[in-house]
Coordinates of C-alpha atoms in Angstrom, one line a residue:
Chain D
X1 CA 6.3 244.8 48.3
X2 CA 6.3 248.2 50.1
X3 CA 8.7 251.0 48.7
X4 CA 10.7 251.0 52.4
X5 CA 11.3 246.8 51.8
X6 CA 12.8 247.6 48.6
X7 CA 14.8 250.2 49.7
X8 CA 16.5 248.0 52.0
X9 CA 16.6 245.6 49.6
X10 CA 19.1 247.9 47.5
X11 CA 20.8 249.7 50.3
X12 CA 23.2 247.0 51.3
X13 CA 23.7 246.6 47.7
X14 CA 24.7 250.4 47.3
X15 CA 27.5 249.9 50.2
X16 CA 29.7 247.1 48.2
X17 CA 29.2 249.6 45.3
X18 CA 30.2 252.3 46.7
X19 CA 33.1 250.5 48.4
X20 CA 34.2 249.3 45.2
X21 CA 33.8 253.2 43.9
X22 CA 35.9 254.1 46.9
X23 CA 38.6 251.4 45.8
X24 CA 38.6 251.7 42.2
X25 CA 41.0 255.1 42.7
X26 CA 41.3 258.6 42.7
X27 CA 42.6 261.4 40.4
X28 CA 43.9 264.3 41.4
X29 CA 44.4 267.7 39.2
X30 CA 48.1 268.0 39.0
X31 CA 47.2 271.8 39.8
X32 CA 47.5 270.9 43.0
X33 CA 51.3 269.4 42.7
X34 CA 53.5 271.9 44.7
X35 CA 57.4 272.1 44.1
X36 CA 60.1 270.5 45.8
X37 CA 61.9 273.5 46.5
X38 CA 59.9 276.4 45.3
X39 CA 61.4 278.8 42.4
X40 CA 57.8 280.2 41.6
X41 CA 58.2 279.4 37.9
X42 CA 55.8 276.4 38.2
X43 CA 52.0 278.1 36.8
X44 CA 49.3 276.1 37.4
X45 CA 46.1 276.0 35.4
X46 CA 42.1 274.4 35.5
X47 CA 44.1 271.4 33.8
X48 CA 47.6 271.0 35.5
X49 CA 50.6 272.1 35.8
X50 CA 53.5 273.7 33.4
X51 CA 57.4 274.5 34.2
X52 CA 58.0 277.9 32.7
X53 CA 61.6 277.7 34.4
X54 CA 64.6 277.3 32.1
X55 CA 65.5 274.1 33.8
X56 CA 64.1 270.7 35.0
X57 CA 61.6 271.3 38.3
X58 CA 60.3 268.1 40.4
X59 CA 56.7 268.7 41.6
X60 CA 54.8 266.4 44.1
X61 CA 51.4 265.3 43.6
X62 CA 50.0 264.0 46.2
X63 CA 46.2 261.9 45.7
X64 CA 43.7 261.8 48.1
X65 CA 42.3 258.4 48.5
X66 CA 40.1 257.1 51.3
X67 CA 39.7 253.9 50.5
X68 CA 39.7 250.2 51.9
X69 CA 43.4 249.3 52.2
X70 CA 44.8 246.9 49.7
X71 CA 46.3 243.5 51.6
X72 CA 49.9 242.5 51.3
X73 CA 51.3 242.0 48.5
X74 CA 49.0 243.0 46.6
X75 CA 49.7 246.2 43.6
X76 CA 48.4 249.8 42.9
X77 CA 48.6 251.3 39.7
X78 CA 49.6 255.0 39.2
X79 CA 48.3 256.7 36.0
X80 CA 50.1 260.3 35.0
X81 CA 48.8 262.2 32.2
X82 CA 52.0 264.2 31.1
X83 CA 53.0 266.6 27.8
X84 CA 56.2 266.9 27.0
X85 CA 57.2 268.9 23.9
X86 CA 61.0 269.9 25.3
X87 CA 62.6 268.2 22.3
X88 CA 66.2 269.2 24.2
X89 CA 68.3 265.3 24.1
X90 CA 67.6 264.9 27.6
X91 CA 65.0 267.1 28.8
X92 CA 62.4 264.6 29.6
X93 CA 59.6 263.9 32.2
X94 CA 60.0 261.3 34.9
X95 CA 57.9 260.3 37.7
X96 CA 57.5 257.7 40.3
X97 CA 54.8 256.6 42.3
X98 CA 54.9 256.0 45.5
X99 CA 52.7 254.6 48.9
X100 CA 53.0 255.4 52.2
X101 CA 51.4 253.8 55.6
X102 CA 50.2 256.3 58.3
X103 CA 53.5 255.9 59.9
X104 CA 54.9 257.7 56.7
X105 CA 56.9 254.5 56.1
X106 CA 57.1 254.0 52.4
X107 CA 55.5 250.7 51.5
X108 CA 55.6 250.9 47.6
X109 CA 57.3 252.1 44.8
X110 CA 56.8 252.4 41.2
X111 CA 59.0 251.8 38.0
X112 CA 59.8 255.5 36.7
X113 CA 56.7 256.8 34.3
X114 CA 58.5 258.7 31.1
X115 CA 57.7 260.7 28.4
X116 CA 60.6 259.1 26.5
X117 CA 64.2 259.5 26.5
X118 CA 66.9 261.4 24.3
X119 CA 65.1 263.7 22.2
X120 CA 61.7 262.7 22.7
X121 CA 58.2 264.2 22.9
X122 CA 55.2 263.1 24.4
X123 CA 51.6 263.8 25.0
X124 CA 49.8 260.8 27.0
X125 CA 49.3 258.5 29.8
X126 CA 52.1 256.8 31.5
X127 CA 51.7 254.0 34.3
X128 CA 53.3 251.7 36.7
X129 CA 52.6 249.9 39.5
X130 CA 53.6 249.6 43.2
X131 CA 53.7 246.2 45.1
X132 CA 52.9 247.2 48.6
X133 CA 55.0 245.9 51.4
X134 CA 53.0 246.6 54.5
X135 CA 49.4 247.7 55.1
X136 CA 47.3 250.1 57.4
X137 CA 44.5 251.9 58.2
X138 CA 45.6 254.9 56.6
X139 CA 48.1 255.0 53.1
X140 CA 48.7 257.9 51.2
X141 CA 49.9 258.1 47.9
X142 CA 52.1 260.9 46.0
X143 CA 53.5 261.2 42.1
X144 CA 56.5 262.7 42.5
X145 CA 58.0 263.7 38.6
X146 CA 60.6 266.2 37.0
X147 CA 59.6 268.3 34.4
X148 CA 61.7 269.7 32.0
X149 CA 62.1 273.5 31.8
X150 CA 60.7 275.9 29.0
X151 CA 57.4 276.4 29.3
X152 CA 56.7 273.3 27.2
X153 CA 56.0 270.6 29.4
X154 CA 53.7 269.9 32.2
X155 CA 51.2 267.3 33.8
X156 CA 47.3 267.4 33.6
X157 CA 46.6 264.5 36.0
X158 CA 47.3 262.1 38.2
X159 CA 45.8 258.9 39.6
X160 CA 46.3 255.9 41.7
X161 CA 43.8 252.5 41.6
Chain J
X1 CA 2.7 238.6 52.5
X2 CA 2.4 241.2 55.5
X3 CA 5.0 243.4 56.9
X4 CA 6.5 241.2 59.6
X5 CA 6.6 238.6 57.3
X6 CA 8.7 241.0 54.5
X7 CA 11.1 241.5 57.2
X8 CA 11.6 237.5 57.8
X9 CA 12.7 237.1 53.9
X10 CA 13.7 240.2 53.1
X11 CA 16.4 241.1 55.4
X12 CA 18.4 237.9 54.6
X13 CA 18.0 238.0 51.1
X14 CA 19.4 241.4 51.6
X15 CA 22.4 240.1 53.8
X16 CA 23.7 237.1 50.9
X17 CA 23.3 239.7 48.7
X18 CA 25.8 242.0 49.7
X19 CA 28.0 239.8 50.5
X20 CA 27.7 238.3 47.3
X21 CA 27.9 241.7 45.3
X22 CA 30.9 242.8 48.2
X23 CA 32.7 239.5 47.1
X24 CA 32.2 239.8 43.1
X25 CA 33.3 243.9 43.5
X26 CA 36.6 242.9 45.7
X27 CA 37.6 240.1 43.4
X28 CA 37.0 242.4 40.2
X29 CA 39.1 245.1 41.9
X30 CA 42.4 243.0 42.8
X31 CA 42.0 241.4 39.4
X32 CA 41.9 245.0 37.9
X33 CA 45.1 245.7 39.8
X34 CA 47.9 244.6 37.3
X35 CA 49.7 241.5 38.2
X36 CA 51.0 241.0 41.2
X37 CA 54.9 240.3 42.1
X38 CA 54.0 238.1 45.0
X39 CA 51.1 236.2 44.8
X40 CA 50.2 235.0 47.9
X41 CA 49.3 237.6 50.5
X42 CA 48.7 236.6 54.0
X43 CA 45.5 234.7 54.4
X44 CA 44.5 235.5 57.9
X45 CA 45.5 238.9 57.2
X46 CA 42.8 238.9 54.2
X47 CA 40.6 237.1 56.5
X48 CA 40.6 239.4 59.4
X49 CA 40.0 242.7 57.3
X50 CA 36.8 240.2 55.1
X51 CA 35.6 239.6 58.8
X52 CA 35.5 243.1 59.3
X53 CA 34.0 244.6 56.3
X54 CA 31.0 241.9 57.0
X55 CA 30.7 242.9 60.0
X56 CA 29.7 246.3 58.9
X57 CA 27.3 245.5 56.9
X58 CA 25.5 243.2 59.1
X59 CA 25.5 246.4 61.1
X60 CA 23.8 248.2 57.9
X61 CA 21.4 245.6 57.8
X62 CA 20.7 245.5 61.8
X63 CA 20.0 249.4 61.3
X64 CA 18.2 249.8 58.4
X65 CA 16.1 246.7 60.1
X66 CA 15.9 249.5 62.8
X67 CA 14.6 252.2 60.6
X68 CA 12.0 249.9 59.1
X69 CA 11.0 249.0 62.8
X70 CA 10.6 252.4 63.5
X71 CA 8.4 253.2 60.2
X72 CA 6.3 250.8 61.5
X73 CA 5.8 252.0 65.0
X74 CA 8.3 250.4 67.2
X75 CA 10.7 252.1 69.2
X76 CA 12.6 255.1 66.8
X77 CA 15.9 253.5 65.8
X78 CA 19.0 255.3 67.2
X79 CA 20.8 255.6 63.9
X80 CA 20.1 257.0 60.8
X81 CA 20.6 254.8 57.8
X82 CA 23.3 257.8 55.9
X83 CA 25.4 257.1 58.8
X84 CA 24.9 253.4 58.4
X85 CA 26.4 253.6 55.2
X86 CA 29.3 255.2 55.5
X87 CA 30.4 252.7 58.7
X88 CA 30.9 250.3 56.0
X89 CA 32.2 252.9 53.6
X90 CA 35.0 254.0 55.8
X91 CA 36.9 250.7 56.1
X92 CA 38.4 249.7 59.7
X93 CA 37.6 252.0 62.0
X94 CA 34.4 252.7 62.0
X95 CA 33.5 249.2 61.0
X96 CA 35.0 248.6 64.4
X97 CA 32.8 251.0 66.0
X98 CA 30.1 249.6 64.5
X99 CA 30.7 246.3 65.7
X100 CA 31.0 247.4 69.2
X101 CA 28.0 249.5 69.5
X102 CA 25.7 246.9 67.2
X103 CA 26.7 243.3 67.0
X104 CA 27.9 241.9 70.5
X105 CA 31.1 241.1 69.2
X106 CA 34.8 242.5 70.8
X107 CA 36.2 244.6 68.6
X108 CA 39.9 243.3 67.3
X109 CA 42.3 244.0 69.7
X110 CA 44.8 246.7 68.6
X111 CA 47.4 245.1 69.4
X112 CA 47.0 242.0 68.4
X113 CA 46.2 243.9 65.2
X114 CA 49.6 245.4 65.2
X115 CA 51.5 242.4 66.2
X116 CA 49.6 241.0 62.8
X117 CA 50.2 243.8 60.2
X118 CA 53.9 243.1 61.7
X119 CA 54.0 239.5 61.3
X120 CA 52.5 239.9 57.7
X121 CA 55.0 242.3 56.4
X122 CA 57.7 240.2 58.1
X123 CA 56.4 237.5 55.9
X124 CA 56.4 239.7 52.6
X125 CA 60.0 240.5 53.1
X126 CA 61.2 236.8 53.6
X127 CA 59.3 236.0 50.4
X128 CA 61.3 238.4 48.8
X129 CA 64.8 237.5 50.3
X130 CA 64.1 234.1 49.7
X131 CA 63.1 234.7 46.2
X132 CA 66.5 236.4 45.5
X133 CA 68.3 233.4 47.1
X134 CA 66.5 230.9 45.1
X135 CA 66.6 232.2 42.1
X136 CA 69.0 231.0 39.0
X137 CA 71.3 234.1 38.6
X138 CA 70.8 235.6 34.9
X139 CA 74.6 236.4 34.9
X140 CA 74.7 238.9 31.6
X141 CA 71.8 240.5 33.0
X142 CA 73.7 240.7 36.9
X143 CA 76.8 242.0 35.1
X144 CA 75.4 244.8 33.7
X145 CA 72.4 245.5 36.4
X146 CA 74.9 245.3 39.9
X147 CA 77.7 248.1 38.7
X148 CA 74.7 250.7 37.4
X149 CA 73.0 250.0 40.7
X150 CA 76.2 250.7 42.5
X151 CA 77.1 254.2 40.5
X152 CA 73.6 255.8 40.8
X153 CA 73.2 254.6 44.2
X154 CA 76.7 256.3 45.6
X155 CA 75.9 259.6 43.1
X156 CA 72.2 259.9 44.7
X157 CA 72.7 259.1 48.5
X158 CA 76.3 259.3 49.3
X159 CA 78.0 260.1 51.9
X160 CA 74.9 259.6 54.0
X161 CA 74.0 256.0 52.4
X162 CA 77.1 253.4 51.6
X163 CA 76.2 250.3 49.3
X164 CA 77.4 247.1 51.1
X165 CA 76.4 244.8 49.0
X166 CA 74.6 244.4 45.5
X167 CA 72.9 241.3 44.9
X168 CA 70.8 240.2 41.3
X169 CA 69.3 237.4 40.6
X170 CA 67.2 236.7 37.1
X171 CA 64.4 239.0 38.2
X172 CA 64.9 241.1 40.8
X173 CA 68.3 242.7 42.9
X174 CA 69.0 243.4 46.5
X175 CA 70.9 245.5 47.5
X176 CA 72.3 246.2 51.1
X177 CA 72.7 249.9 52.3
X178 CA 73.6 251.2 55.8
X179 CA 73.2 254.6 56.6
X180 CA 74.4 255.1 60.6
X181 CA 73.6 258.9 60.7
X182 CA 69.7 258.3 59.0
X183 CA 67.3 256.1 61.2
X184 CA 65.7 255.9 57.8
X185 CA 66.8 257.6 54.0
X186 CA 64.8 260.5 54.2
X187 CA 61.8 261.1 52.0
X188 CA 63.3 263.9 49.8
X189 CA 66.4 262.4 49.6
X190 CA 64.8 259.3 48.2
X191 CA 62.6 260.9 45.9
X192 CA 66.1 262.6 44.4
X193 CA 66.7 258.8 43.5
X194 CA 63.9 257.3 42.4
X195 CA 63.5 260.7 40.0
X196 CA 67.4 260.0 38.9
X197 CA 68.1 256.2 38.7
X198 CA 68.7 256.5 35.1
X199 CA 68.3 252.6 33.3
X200 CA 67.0 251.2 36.6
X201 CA 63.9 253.4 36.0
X202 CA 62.4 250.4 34.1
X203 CA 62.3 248.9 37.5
X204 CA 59.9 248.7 40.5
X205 CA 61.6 249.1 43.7
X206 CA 61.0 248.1 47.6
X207 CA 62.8 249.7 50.6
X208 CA 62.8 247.3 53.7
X209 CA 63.7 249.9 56.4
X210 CA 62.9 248.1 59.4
X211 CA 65.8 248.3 60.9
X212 CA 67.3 252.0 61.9
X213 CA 70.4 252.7 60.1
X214 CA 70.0 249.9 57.2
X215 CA 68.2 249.4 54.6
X216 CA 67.2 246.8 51.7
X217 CA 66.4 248.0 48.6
X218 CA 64.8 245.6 45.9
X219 CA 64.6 246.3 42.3
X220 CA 62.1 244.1 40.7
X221 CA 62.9 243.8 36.9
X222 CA 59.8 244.1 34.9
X223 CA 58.3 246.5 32.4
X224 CA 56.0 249.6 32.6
X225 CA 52.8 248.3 32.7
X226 CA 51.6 250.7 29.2

């Protein structure tokens, strides 16, 4: 068999494969989070993001995904990798996932991912997942968290499947 | 075997095979997704976007047919085989454009496409209001879920949002907002929430804001998924 037959032997396989790459999610660098109301104490890093304020900050995160869009019904599962060494009773991370269709209607929302409660410290992955309401060409997705102040807790990543 | 002849077995080997290996990868992926809460999504809805995907590869296969053609000394084909690819790759719309340009067929009609994706999402959200309705009420669990949902709703979103009514069941709650002076609750104002609903964190929600001025908000009780 000729080198071109085989080559199109495999081609059409590589398209469900990369489809299913393209599907099986994205991550994005929680350096590029940006604040919800900017104070300029957020410093970003090769590896994520950190809250140097003296209070809690909420950053968005939003993960670029071009992808074939999940039917109905059907879930996406958010993945944050988060530190939290704020042992203050209170001071904790929280995030929620959440999809939106190219109308910027919100179709999905996740359970709140934490890094504990009370006193607690953390250094992991936390994830949830969104049942999506409504589909469309076009969804983005965004992790949208608080982050405890002093300079002790942050995100590294974020990811959607 | 000669070259004509590769063509003849090759090319539809080729064809079952991607749709095999596009079938086995799909299935992998939505069983890879974590459970779903409702577990029957449309079937034409599935159907129509299957349709699509094979249409694009057939497309693939038509071009890199093409390209082989051309190797061989027929007419050069118009299309080279990267952009072949990523039709497929790209999902719906270009899939579309392939299958106007390549395979004879009419592209979906958008609007009819529309009028689907709204029929479909209609149906999710009578699943889910008819789930609440039929469910056996968990009544320790409704007394201490409905007042929490109440408190961290009116501390969140008030004045703007007011709670008519809070409904639980055994496994999810719905809850009933109107909010005359928002068309919808407004992003930022939602996030707030979400970010602050204290014990009802352990809970995925669903906003049904179809209608301008009003709201349903479902929160489905289950745990974090680690």
């Amino acid at each position: 068999m000729k080198i071109s037959s085989v080559l199109m032997l495999l081609l059409p396989l590589g398209v469900p494969l990369l489809s299913s790459d393209a599907w099986a999610g994205a991550t994005a660098n929680a350096g590029t989070c940006y604040e919800f109301a900017e104070t300029g104490m957020m410093r970003r890093g090769s590896n994520g993001i950190i809250n140097y304020d003296a209070v809690s900050q909420t950053v968005i995160c939003p993960i670029p995904v071009d992808h074939t869009i999940p039917a109905v019904g059907s879930t996406v599962t958010f993945r944050v990798y988060m530190f939290d060494n704020n042992s203050t009773s209170g001071a904790n991370i929280s995030c929620t996932g959440f999809a939106y269709n190219q109308n910027s209607g919100q179709v999905g929302m996740t359970a709140a991912m934490t890094s504990g409660s009370g006193t607690a410290t953390f250094t992991g992955v936390r994830t949830a997942t969104a049942t999506l309401s409504a589909t469309a060409n076009t969804h983005t997705y965004v992790v949208q968290c608080t982050i405890p102040g002093g300079a002790a807790s942050g995100i590294n990543n974020v990811r959607v499947s | 075997m000669d070259r004509r002849s590769n063509v003849w077995v090759v090319l539809p080997a080729a064809v079952v095979l991607a749709l095999v290996a596009y079938a086995w990868g799909r299935r992998s992926a939505t069983s890879s997704g974590g459970s779903a809460v409702v577990s029957t999504p449309e079937t034409g809805e599935r159907l129509a976007a299957l349709e699509r995907e094979v249409q694009g590869l057939r497309a693939v296969t038509r071009r890199l047919s093409a390209t082989q053609r051309e190797a061989a000394g027929a007419p050069p084909a118009t299309v080279a085989v990267s952009q072949s690819a990523s039709v497929a790759r790209d999902g719906h719309e270009r899939s579309e454009e392939a299958l106007a340009d390549d395979d004879g067929h009419e592209p979906l009609d958008p609007a009819a496409e529309e009028r689907q994706a709204r029929e479909t999402e209609n149906a999710f959200w009578a699943e889910l209001q008819a789930r609440v309705d039929a469910e056996v009420v968990d009544a320790a669990w409704r007394r201490e879920t409905e007042p929490v949902i109440t408190k961290v709703i009116s501390a969140q979103l008030s004045p703007e949002v007011r709670v008519d009514q809070v409904f639980c069941a055994s496994s999810l709650c719905r809850v009933t907002l109107s909010h005359p002076s928002w068309p919808v609750i407004p992003s930022d104002r939602l996030g707030r929430f979400a970010l602050n609903r204290e014990s009802l964190g352990s809970m995925e929600m669903q906003l049904d804001g179809r209608k301008a001025g009003e709201s349903t908000l479902y929160f489905l009780r289950q745990a974090p998924t680690d």
